[in-house]
Coordinates of C-alpha atoms in Angstrom, one line a residue:
Chain A
X1 CA 68.0 131.9 102.8
X2 CA 66.8 129.0 104.5
X3 CA 69.3 128.8 107.2
X4 CA 67.3 128.7 110.0
X5 CA 68.1 130.1 113.3
X6 CA 71.8 130.4 112.3
X7 CA 72.8 134.5 111.9
X8 CA 73.7 134.8 108.2
X9 CA 77.8 135.4 108.5
X10 CA 79.9 136.7 106.0
X11 CA 81.6 134.4 103.6
X12 CA 84.2 132.0 105.3
X13 CA 83.9 133.4 108.6
X14 CA 80.7 131.7 110.0
X15 CA 79.5 131.3 113.5
X16 CA 81.7 129.9 115.9
X17 CA 81.0 126.1 116.2
X18 CA 79.8 125.7 119.0
X19 CA 76.5 127.1 118.5
X20 CA 74.0 124.6 117.2
X21 CA 72.5 125.3 113.8
X22 CA 69.3 124.0 112.9
X23 CA 68.5 123.1 109.2
X24 CA 64.9 123.1 108.0
X25 CA 64.2 119.7 106.5
X26 CA 63.7 121.4 103.1
X27 CA 67.0 122.6 102.9
X28 CA 69.6 121.1 101.0
X29 CA 73.2 122.0 100.8
X30 CA 73.5 121.0 96.9
X31 CA 70.9 123.9 96.1
X32 CA 73.2 126.8 96.9
X33 CA 74.7 128.4 93.8
X34 CA 77.8 129.8 95.0
X35 CA 80.7 127.2 95.3
X36 CA 82.4 128.6 98.1
X37 CA 79.3 129.4 100.5
X38 CA 78.0 125.6 99.3
X39 CA 81.2 124.0 100.4
X40 CA 81.0 126.3 103.6
X41 CA 77.7 125.0 104.5
X42 CA 78.5 121.3 103.9
X43 CA 81.2 121.4 106.2
X44 CA 79.0 123.1 108.3
X45 CA 76.3 120.4 107.9
X46 CA 79.1 117.6 108.3
X47 CA 80.3 118.5 111.5
X48 CA 76.5 118.7 112.9
X49 CA 76.3 114.9 111.5
X50 CA 79.3 114.1 113.3
X51 CA 78.2 115.6 116.5
X52 CA 74.9 114.1 116.4
X53 CA 76.6 110.9 115.7
X54 CA 78.6 111.0 119.0
X55 CA 75.9 112.2 121.0
X56 CA 74.1 109.0 119.9
X57 CA 76.8 106.7 120.8
X58 CA 77.3 108.3 124.3
X59 CA 73.8 107.7 124.8
X60 CA 73.8 103.9 124.0
X61 CA 76.8 103.6 125.9
X62 CA 75.0 105.2 128.9
X63 CA 72.0 103.0 128.6
X64 CA 74.0 100.1 128.4
X65 CA 76.1 100.6 131.5
X66 CA 72.9 101.7 133.3
X67 CA 71.4 98.2 132.2
X68 CA 74.4 96.7 133.5
X69 CA 74.3 92.8 133.3
X70 CA 70.8 93.1 131.5
X71 CA 72.3 95.0 128.7
X72 CA 71.4 93.1 124.9
X73 CA 74.9 91.6 123.8
X74 CA 76.8 94.0 121.7
X75 CA 75.8 93.5 118.1
X76 CA 78.6 91.9 115.8
X77 CA 80.0 94.1 113.1
X78 CA 78.8 92.6 109.4
X79 CA 81.8 91.9 107.5
X80 CA 81.9 89.7 104.1
X81 CA 82.6 86.7 105.7
X82 CA 79.5 86.9 108.0
X83 CA 77.1 87.8 105.2
X84 CA 78.3 85.0 102.7
X85 CA 75.5 83.3 100.8
X86 CA 75.3 80.1 102.3
X87 CA 76.4 77.4 99.6
X88 CA 74.6 74.0 99.6
X89 CA 77.9 72.3 99.2
X90 CA 79.5 72.8 102.5
X91 CA 80.9 70.3 104.1
X92 CA 79.6 69.1 107.6
X93 CA 82.9 67.3 109.3
X94 CA 80.5 64.4 110.3
X95 CA 79.1 63.9 106.6
X96 CA 79.2 60.5 105.7
X97 CA 78.7 60.8 102.3
X98 CA 81.7 63.2 102.1
X99 CA 84.1 60.7 103.8
X100 CA 82.9 58.0 101.7
X101 CA 83.8 59.8 98.4
X102 CA 87.1 61.0 100.1
X103 CA 88.0 57.4 100.9
X104 CA 87.5 56.3 97.1
X105 CA 88.4 59.1 95.1
X106 CA 91.7 59.7 93.3
X107 CA 93.7 60.6 96.6
X108 CA 92.8 57.6 99.0
X109 CA 96.0 56.0 98.0
X110 CA 97.8 59.2 99.1
X111 CA 95.9 59.3 102.0
X112 CA 96.3 55.8 102.8
X113 CA 100.0 56.3 102.9
X114 CA 100.3 53.8 99.7
X115 CA 101.9 56.3 97.5
X116 CA 105.1 58.9 98.2
X117 CA 104.5 62.1 96.5
X118 CA 107.1 62.9 93.9
X119 CA 106.4 65.9 92.0
X120 CA 107.8 67.5 88.6
X121 CA 107.7 71.2 88.4
X122 CA 107.7 72.8 84.8
X123 CA 107.0 76.0 83.3
X124 CA 105.6 76.9 79.7
X125 CA 107.8 77.6 76.8
X126 CA 111.0 79.8 77.4
X127 CA 110.8 81.0 81.0
X128 CA 112.3 84.1 81.8
X129 CA 114.7 84.7 85.1
X130 CA 112.1 85.2 87.5
X131 CA 109.9 82.1 86.7
X132 CA 113.2 80.3 86.7
X133 CA 114.2 81.4 90.2
X134 CA 110.7 80.7 91.4
X135 CA 110.5 77.2 90.3
X136 CA 114.1 76.5 92.0
X137 CA 112.4 78.1 95.3
X138 CA 109.2 76.2 94.9
X139 CA 111.3 73.1 94.6
X140 CA 113.0 73.8 97.9
X141 CA 110.0 74.2 99.5
X142 CA 108.2 71.2 98.3
X143 CA 109.8 67.9 99.4
X144 CA 110.5 65.1 96.7
X145 CA 110.1 67.3 93.8
X146 CA 112.1 67.9 90.5
X147 CA 112.1 70.9 88.1
X148 CA 112.6 70.1 84.3
X149 CA 112.3 72.9 81.9
X150 CA 110.9 71.5 78.5
X151 CA 111.7 73.3 75.0
X152 CA 108.3 72.6 73.0
X153 CA 107.2 69.6 74.2
X154 CA 103.8 69.2 74.6
X155 CA 102.2 68.4 77.8
X156 CA 99.9 65.6 76.3
X157 CA 103.0 64.1 75.4
X158 CA 105.3 64.5 78.8
X159 CA 102.2 63.2 81.1
X160 CA 102.5 59.6 80.2
X161 CA 106.4 59.7 80.5
X162 CA 105.8 61.2 83.9
X163 CA 103.4 58.7 84.9
X164 CA 105.9 56.0 83.6
X165 CA 108.8 57.7 85.9
X166 CA 106.1 57.3 89.1
X167 CA 105.7 60.9 89.4
X168 CA 102.5 61.7 91.1
X169 CA 101.9 65.4 90.6
X170 CA 102.7 67.8 87.9
X171 CA 102.9 71.4 88.4
X172 CA 103.1 73.8 85.4
X173 CA 103.8 77.5 85.9
X174 CA 102.8 79.9 83.2
X175 CA 104.5 82.7 82.5
X176 CA 103.4 86.0 80.8
X177 CA 105.5 88.8 80.0
X178 CA 108.2 87.5 82.4
X179 CA 106.3 87.1 85.2
X180 CA 104.5 83.7 86.1
X181 CA 100.8 84.1 86.2
X182 CA 99.4 81.0 86.1
X183 CA 99.6 77.4 87.8
X184 CA 98.2 74.0 86.6
X185 CA 98.5 71.5 89.1
X186 CA 97.5 67.9 87.9
X187 CA 97.4 64.8 89.9
X188 CA 99.0 62.0 87.8
X189 CA 97.7 58.8 87.8
X190 CA 94.7 60.3 86.0
X191 CA 93.9 62.6 88.8
X192 CA 92.0 65.7 88.8
X193 CA 93.9 68.9 87.3
X194 CA 93.2 72.1 88.7
X195 CA 93.9 75.4 86.6
X196 CA 94.7 78.5 88.7
X197 CA 95.6 81.9 88.2
X198 CA 98.6 83.0 90.3
X199 CA 99.3 86.7 91.3
X200 CA 101.6 88.3 93.7
X201 CA 104.5 86.2 93.5
X202 CA 107.2 87.3 95.8
X203 CA 110.8 85.3 95.4
X204 CA 112.6 84.7 98.8
X205 CA 114.6 87.9 98.1
X206 CA 112.0 90.4 98.1
X207 CA 110.5 89.0 101.5
X208 CA 110.9 91.3 104.4
X209 CA 112.5 89.9 107.5
X210 CA 113.0 86.4 106.0
X211 CA 114.8 83.9 107.8
X212 CA 117.3 81.2 106.1
X213 CA 117.0 78.8 103.6
X214 CA 114.2 76.2 103.7
X215 CA 116.0 73.0 105.0
X216 CA 115.3 69.7 103.9
X217 CA 113.0 68.9 106.4
X218 CA 109.5 67.7 105.3
X219 CA 107.3 70.6 106.4
X220 CA 103.8 70.8 108.0
X221 CA 100.9 71.5 106.2
X222 CA 97.8 73.7 107.0
X223 CA 95.0 74.3 104.8
X224 CA 92.3 76.9 106.3
X225 CA 89.0 77.5 105.2
X226 CA 88.5 74.8 102.8
X227 CA 84.4 74.5 103.2
X228 CA 82.8 73.6 100.4
X229 CA 83.2 70.3 98.5
X230 CA 85.0 71.5 95.9
X231 CA 87.3 73.6 98.4
X232 CA 87.5 70.4 100.3
X233 CA 89.1 69.0 97.1
X234 CA 91.2 71.5 96.2
X235 CA 92.5 70.9 99.8
X236 CA 93.2 67.4 99.5
X237 CA 95.2 68.1 96.0
X238 CA 97.4 70.6 98.1
X239 CA 97.8 68.3 100.4
X240 CA 98.6 65.4 98.6
X241 CA 101.9 67.1 97.4
X242 CA 103.6 67.1 100.7
X243 CA 104.5 63.6 102.1
X244 CA 102.3 62.3 104.9
X245 CA 104.8 62.4 107.9
X246 CA 105.9 65.8 108.7
X247 CA 109.1 66.4 110.4
X248 CA 108.7 68.4 113.4
X249 CA 112.2 68.6 114.2
X250 CA 112.3 71.0 111.1
X251 CA 109.5 73.2 112.4
X252 CA 108.6 74.4 109.1
X253 CA 104.8 74.9 108.0
X254 CA 103.6 75.5 104.6
X255 CA 100.2 77.2 104.7
X256 CA 97.3 77.4 102.1
X257 CA 95.0 80.1 103.5
X258 CA 91.6 80.2 101.5
X259 CA 89.7 83.8 102.0
X260 CA 87.1 84.9 99.7
X261 CA 88.2 82.3 96.7
X262 CA 91.9 83.7 96.9
X263 CA 94.4 81.2 98.3
X264 CA 97.0 82.5 99.9
X265 CA 100.3 80.4 100.2
X266 CA 103.0 81.3 102.8
X267 CA 106.0 79.5 104.3
X268 CA 107.1 79.8 107.9
X269 CA 109.4 78.5 110.3
X270 CA 107.8 78.5 113.6
X271 CA 108.9 78.2 117.2
X272 CA 106.8 77.9 120.4
X273 CA 107.9 80.4 122.9
X274 CA 105.4 79.2 125.5
X275 CA 102.5 77.1 125.4
X276 CA 100.5 80.2 124.5
X277 CA 102.7 81.9 122.2
X278 CA 104.4 81.3 118.9
X279 CA 106.6 83.1 116.6
X280 CA 106.8 82.8 113.0
X281 CA 109.2 83.8 110.7
X282 CA 108.6 83.4 106.9
X283 CA 111.0 81.9 104.3
X284 CA 110.5 80.8 101.1
X285 CA 108.4 82.0 98.1
X286 CA 104.7 83.4 98.8
X287 CA 102.0 83.6 96.0
X288 CA 98.3 83.7 95.9
X289 CA 96.2 81.6 93.7
X290 CA 92.7 81.8 92.3
X291 CA 90.9 78.7 90.9
X292 CA 89.8 79.1 87.4
X293 CA 88.9 75.7 86.5
X294 CA 88.9 71.8 87.8
X295 CA 89.0 69.0 85.6
X296 CA 88.2 65.7 86.1
X297 CA 91.3 63.6 84.4
X298 CA 94.6 65.2 83.4
X299 CA 95.2 68.3 81.6
X300 CA 93.2 68.2 78.2
X301 CA 91.8 71.3 77.6
X302 CA 89.6 70.1 74.5
X303 CA 88.3 66.9 75.6
X304 CA 88.6 66.8 79.4
X305 CA 85.5 66.8 81.3
X306 CA 85.2 70.0 83.5
X307 CA 84.3 69.4 87.2
X308 CA 83.9 73.3 87.6
X309 CA 85.0 76.2 85.6
X310 CA 84.8 80.0 86.5
X311 CA 82.0 81.5 84.7
X312 CA 82.2 85.1 85.0
X313 CA 78.8 86.1 84.0
X314 CA 76.9 83.7 86.6
X315 CA 79.5 83.5 89.5
X316 CA 80.8 86.8 89.9
X317 CA 77.1 88.2 90.1
X318 CA 77.3 88.4 94.0
X319 CA 79.9 89.9 96.0
X320 CA 78.9 87.9 99.0
X321 CA 79.0 84.2 97.1
X322 CA 82.3 82.3 97.5
X323 CA 83.0 79.1 95.8
X324 CA 85.9 77.5 97.8
Chain B
X1 CA 105.3 107.3 29.2
X2 CA 107.0 105.6 31.9
X3 CA 110.0 107.9 32.1
X4 CA 108.3 111.0 32.7
X5 CA 106.1 108.8 35.6
X6 CA 109.1 107.8 37.1
X7 CA 110.9 111.4 36.9
X8 CA 108.0 112.7 38.4
X9 CA 107.2 110.1 41.5
X10 CA 110.2 108.5 41.4
X11 CA 112.7 111.6 42.0
X12 CA 110.8 114.9 42.5
X13 CA 107.1 114.6 43.8
X14 CA 105.2 112.7 46.1
X15 CA 104.7 108.8 45.8
X16 CA 102.2 107.7 48.3
X17 CA 103.5 104.3 48.1
X18 CA 107.4 105.3 48.8
X19 CA 108.5 105.1 52.5
X20 CA 111.8 106.3 52.9
X21 CA 114.2 105.4 55.8
X22 CA 117.5 106.5 56.4
X23 CA 119.4 104.0 54.2
X24 CA 117.1 103.2 51.4
X25 CA 113.6 103.8 50.0
X26 CA 111.0 101.1 50.1
X27 CA 107.9 100.6 47.8
X28 CA 104.3 99.9 49.5
X29 CA 102.7 98.9 46.2
X30 CA 101.4 95.3 46.4
X31 CA 102.4 94.5 42.9
X32 CA 105.9 95.5 43.4
X33 CA 108.3 92.7 42.8
X34 CA 111.0 93.6 45.1
X35 CA 109.7 96.0 47.5
X36 CA 112.3 98.6 47.0
X37 CA 111.7 102.1 45.0
X38 CA 113.6 101.7 41.9
X39 CA 113.5 102.6 38.4
X40 CA 113.5 99.0 37.4
X41 CA 111.0 97.8 40.4
X42 CA 108.5 100.4 40.2
X43 CA 105.4 98.9 39.1
X44 CA 104.1 102.6 38.2
X45 CA 107.1 103.5 36.2
X46 CA 107.5 100.4 34.1
X47 CA 104.7 99.8 31.2
X48 CA 105.6 96.1 31.3
X49 CA 106.2 94.4 34.5
X50 CA 105.4 91.2 36.3
X51 CA 105.1 89.9 40.1
X52 CA 104.1 86.5 42.1
X53 CA 101.9 86.8 44.7
X54 CA 100.2 84.3 46.9
X55 CA 96.7 84.0 47.9
X56 CA 95.7 81.7 50.4
X57 CA 98.5 79.4 49.9
X58 CA 98.3 79.2 46.2
X59 CA 100.8 81.5 44.0
X60 CA 99.8 83.7 41.1
X61 CA 101.7 85.2 38.6
X62 CA 100.4 88.7 37.6
X63 CA 101.3 90.8 34.2
X64 CA 101.0 93.9 33.0
X65 CA 101.8 95.1 29.4
X66 CA 101.6 98.5 27.4
X67 CA 98.8 97.3 25.3
X68 CA 96.4 97.2 28.6
X69 CA 97.7 100.3 30.0
X70 CA 94.3 102.1 28.9
X71 CA 92.2 100.0 30.7
X72 CA 92.8 99.6 34.2
X73 CA 90.3 97.0 35.2
X74 CA 92.1 94.5 33.0
X75 CA 95.8 95.7 33.4
X76 CA 97.0 92.9 35.7
X77 CA 96.8 89.5 34.0
X78 CA 96.9 86.8 36.6
X79 CA 98.1 83.2 35.8
X80 CA 97.8 80.3 38.6
X81 CA 101.0 78.7 39.2
X82 CA 101.4 74.8 39.8
X83 CA 102.2 73.8 43.3
X84 CA 105.0 71.6 42.2
X85 CA 108.0 73.9 42.5
X86 CA 109.9 73.0 38.8
X87 CA 106.9 73.0 37.2
X88 CA 106.0 76.5 38.5
X89 CA 109.5 77.8 37.7
X90 CA 109.0 76.5 34.3
X91 CA 105.6 78.0 33.8
X92 CA 107.2 81.6 35.0
X93 CA 109.3 81.1 32.0
X94 CA 106.7 80.2 29.7
X95 CA 104.7 83.1 30.4
X96 CA 107.5 85.4 30.7
X97 CA 109.5 84.4 27.8
X98 CA 111.2 87.7 25.8
X99 CA 110.6 89.5 28.9
X100 CA 113.7 91.1 30.5
X101 CA 115.9 89.2 32.2
X102 CA 115.5 91.4 35.5
X103 CA 112.1 90.5 35.6
X104 CA 112.2 86.9 35.4
X105 CA 114.6 86.5 37.7
X106 CA 113.3 88.6 40.1
X107 CA 109.8 86.7 39.9
X108 CA 111.6 83.3 40.3
X109 CA 113.4 84.5 43.4
X110 CA 110.0 85.8 44.7
X111 CA 108.2 82.8 44.1
X112 CA 110.8 80.7 46.0
X113 CA 110.9 82.8 49.0
X114 CA 106.9 82.7 49.0
X115 CA 107.2 78.9 48.8
X116 CA 109.6 78.6 51.6
X117 CA 107.3 80.7 53.9
X118 CA 104.4 78.8 53.0
X119 CA 106.1 75.5 53.9
X120 CA 107.2 77.1 57.3
X121 CA 103.4 78.1 58.1
X122 CA 102.5 74.8 57.6
X123 CA 104.7 73.5 59.8
X124 CA 104.2 75.7 62.6
X125 CA 100.4 75.0 62.5
X126 CA 101.2 71.5 63.4
X127 CA 103.1 72.0 66.7
X128 CA 101.4 73.9 69.4
X129 CA 99.7 77.3 68.7
X130 CA 100.3 79.8 71.6
X131 CA 96.7 81.1 72.4
X132 CA 96.8 84.8 73.2
X133 CA 93.9 85.3 75.8
X134 CA 93.5 88.9 76.4
X135 CA 92.9 90.6 79.8
X136 CA 90.2 92.5 80.5
X137 CA 91.4 95.6 82.3
X138 CA 88.5 96.0 84.5
X139 CA 88.2 92.3 85.3
X140 CA 91.8 92.5 86.4
X141 CA 91.6 95.6 88.6
X142 CA 88.7 94.2 90.3
X143 CA 90.4 90.7 90.9
X144 CA 93.6 92.6 92.4
X145 CA 91.5 94.9 94.8
X146 CA 89.6 92.1 96.0
X147 CA 92.6 89.9 96.8
X148 CA 94.2 93.0 98.5
X149 CA 90.9 93.1 100.6
X150 CA 91.1 89.4 100.9
X151 CA 94.7 89.5 102.2
X152 CA 93.7 92.1 104.7
X153 CA 90.7 90.2 106.0
X154 CA 92.7 86.7 106.2
X155 CA 95.2 88.1 108.9
X156 CA 97.2 85.2 107.9
X157 CA 100.0 85.5 110.7
X158 CA 97.3 85.3 113.3
X159 CA 95.6 82.5 111.7
X160 CA 98.6 80.4 111.5
X161 CA 99.6 81.2 114.8
X162 CA 96.3 80.3 116.2
X163 CA 96.6 76.8 114.1
X164 CA 99.8 75.9 115.5
X165 CA 98.7 76.6 119.2
X166 CA 96.0 74.4 118.4
X167 CA 98.3 71.9 117.4
X168 CA 100.1 71.9 119.9
X169 CA 97.3 71.7 122.4
X170 CA 96.2 68.8 120.9
X171 CA 99.2 67.1 121.4
X172 CA 99.9 66.4 117.7
X173 CA 103.8 67.3 118.4
X174 CA 103.7 64.3 121.1
X175 CA 106.6 64.9 123.4
X176 CA 108.7 67.1 121.7
X177 CA 107.7 70.2 123.3
X178 CA 107.1 69.9 127.0
X179 CA 105.8 72.8 128.2
X180 CA 103.6 72.5 131.6
X181 CA 99.9 73.0 131.1
X182 CA 98.5 75.8 132.4
X183 CA 96.2 74.5 135.0
X184 CA 99.3 72.8 136.2
X185 CA 101.1 76.2 136.5
X186 CA 98.1 77.4 138.7
X187 CA 98.4 74.4 141.0
X188 CA 102.1 75.2 141.3
X189 CA 102.2 78.5 141.6
X190 CA 102.0 78.2 145.5
X191 CA 104.8 76.1 145.9
X192 CA 107.5 77.2 144.1
X193 CA 110.3 75.4 145.7
X194 CA 109.0 72.1 145.2
X195 CA 108.0 72.5 141.8
X196 CA 111.4 73.7 140.8
X197 CA 112.7 70.7 142.0
X198 CA 109.9 68.8 140.1
X199 CA 110.1 70.6 136.7
X200 CA 114.1 70.1 136.8
X201 CA 113.6 66.4 137.4
X202 CA 111.3 66.4 134.6
X203 CA 113.6 67.9 132.3
X204 CA 116.3 65.8 132.9
X205 CA 114.4 63.2 130.7
X206 CA 113.8 66.1 128.0
X207 CA 115.1 65.9 124.7
X208 CA 116.2 68.7 122.7
X209 CA 114.1 71.8 122.6
X210 CA 114.1 72.2 126.4
X211 CA 117.2 73.6 127.9
X212 CA 118.4 73.0 131.2
X213 CA 120.2 75.4 133.1
X214 CA 122.2 72.8 135.6
X215 CA 123.0 70.3 133.7
X216 CA 125.5 71.2 130.9
X217 CA 125.7 67.9 128.9
X218 CA 122.8 68.6 126.7
X219 CA 123.7 71.8 125.6
X220 CA 125.8 70.5 122.6
X221 CA 122.8 68.4 121.3
X222 CA 121.2 71.6 120.6
X223 CA 123.6 73.5 118.1
X224 CA 121.0 73.5 115.4
X225 CA 118.1 74.7 117.6
X226 CA 120.7 77.6 118.8
X227 CA 121.2 79.3 115.6
X228 CA 117.7 79.2 115.1
X229 CA 116.7 80.6 118.5
X230 CA 119.2 83.3 117.9
X231 CA 117.4 84.6 114.9
X232 CA 114.2 84.3 116.7
X233 CA 115.6 86.3 119.5
X234 CA 117.3 88.9 117.4
X235 CA 113.7 89.5 115.7
X236 CA 111.6 89.9 118.8
X237 CA 113.4 90.9 121.8
X238 CA 115.4 93.6 121.1
X239 CA 116.0 94.3 124.6
X240 CA 118.6 91.5 124.7
X241 CA 121.0 91.4 122.6
X242 CA 123.9 89.2 124.1
X243 CA 126.0 87.3 121.8
X244 CA 127.2 84.1 123.7
X245 CA 124.8 81.3 122.8
X246 CA 124.8 80.0 126.5
X247 CA 123.4 83.0 128.1
X248 CA 120.6 82.8 125.6
X249 CA 120.3 79.2 126.2
X250 CA 119.9 80.0 130.2
X251 CA 117.7 82.8 129.4
X252 CA 115.2 80.3 127.3
X253 CA 115.7 78.1 130.5
X254 CA 114.7 80.7 132.4
X255 CA 111.9 81.6 130.4
X256 CA 110.5 78.5 130.2
X257 CA 110.9 78.0 133.8
X258 CA 109.2 81.4 134.7
X259 CA 106.4 80.3 132.5
X260 CA 105.7 77.2 134.6
X261 CA 105.9 79.4 138.0
X262 CA 104.3 82.9 137.3
X263 CA 102.8 83.4 134.0
X264 CA 100.8 86.4 135.2
X265 CA 104.0 88.6 136.0
X266 CA 105.1 90.7 132.9
X267 CA 107.9 90.4 131.1
X268 CA 109.9 92.7 132.7
X269 CA 110.0 90.6 135.7
X270 CA 110.6 87.9 134.1
X271 CA 113.9 88.5 132.6
X272 CA 115.7 90.8 135.1
X273 CA 116.4 88.4 137.9
X274 CA 117.5 85.6 135.6
X275 CA 120.3 87.7 134.0
X276 CA 121.8 87.9 137.2
X277 CA 121.8 84.3 137.8
X278 CA 123.5 84.0 134.2
X279 CA 126.5 86.3 135.4
X280 CA 126.7 84.5 138.4
X281 CA 127.2 81.2 137.0
X282 CA 130.6 80.0 135.9
X283 CA 129.8 77.1 133.5
X284 CA 130.1 79.3 130.7
X285 CA 134.0 78.9 129.3
X286 CA 133.7 75.3 130.0
X287 CA 130.5 74.9 127.6
X288 CA 131.3 77.2 125.7
X289 CA 134.4 74.9 124.5
X290 CA 131.9 72.0 124.7
X291 CA 129.4 73.4 122.5
X292 CA 131.9 74.5 119.8

């Protein structure tokens, strides 16, 4: 019933695939009650669709070749990055206001080379083995950093102590169920505090084909895709962790790559095989961060002034909208 | 009568407050003094009974007497104990005067324990509280999935390599790497011999990274680099697996040399003629001792 010009076959056998089957427009595969038959008709319909698509492609390609130079340019496929909702806070490279802001914000002393970064890495209470090892590895990756464990000390109390001892940054790694899952990065002399959710933490031994240990050389820093104002300030926070002058002899590079609001951290050793080819080898831990909140002063969860909080209901409504 | 109650509930029949474990029986009744299921501690099987219980930080003494056994609503009499520890103990004694020793003793013990845990609660609330934030499963799953997709879209290795090459082009590395520029190559492609001597002359002034086939004295300084080079080699070029450092050094030199001359010719072409050169040269044993 309603099969058009195809001969009615027995169940399962069907006509040879090369015969063109015409389905009348009012026919829909889903109306057949018999499951086996319905499945069979569906497969046939699918085959036909594929054939049509292939024919269309061929036709288009022929047209394109026929036109030669006059052919319209190839259509760019849509990606999420292409379709991203335009964020009005995107930074132009020549924006004066942004440049002025950056010259006078909390990172100005760092970027003017007045301060050398000194970093304190700590954890939440009672860190378990994985977190401890991760802290150690992080300390080897970031030069001039020290790991201290705190047993029950309040963050608000250790911050003035840190400032007194000339630390410029504080990193607190929060742990849950024996796995690090959060990162609080605080720039010390009353700088901004960023709270991240950390995921996919891989220690050095879990990385395949890794190289030898990171050496003591100061690595270079790559910050990718930090486009908006918020992204810019976060990028500067990360840059302020590393000393300003990388030692190129070490050939190490730390990368913070932002993609769709996820910041991927990698640590590599590179080697230039020619001026067109470079090889990289991953050493060091890797993790991904997602920004949860950015606070103006140092860590203060109750009375702090929040510059940006991730509000799920408002900010996660569109799949094409990103904030960093 | 209490004996009958006990013979029923305690031993033979079912008591809903009774919890049995391998070694002991517990009583879940909230008025139980010790928490165990005994003849003397069962509030149902004793017509005269007393307990200490706390509510919202204040301790009360509850008493049950035979006279009120017929009035369940008024069965338990409640007395507020003072906040002062010693005074409260005296109050217990006062109220339970002429009561069996066991009940008095156990009441005071229970009261002591309760006050101690109340003190501990008060101390702990002053310290930092751990705030438990529940994870939302749907959101966690969504974020993990998005992270994976973002990772794929990021193509990190390519991005890092591109960035490094950009920096090389813009001369941020200065004079460390001295690869001849592509345009320079093309111009020199026709004049092989001259460019060879030229580039050799260039390389004499180089520092560490460029290896020099003819000059031997630079090999020593590159020891730290060589180990890395070895690693890199083992990673990508599986076809060459020479063990000796010098051969790799020379190979590298030949690579960079060939990049200067014939960048368009394939890798196979590049490697073969120069490997022969490596075997021909007699410099290996001497440089080996020097490098070691």
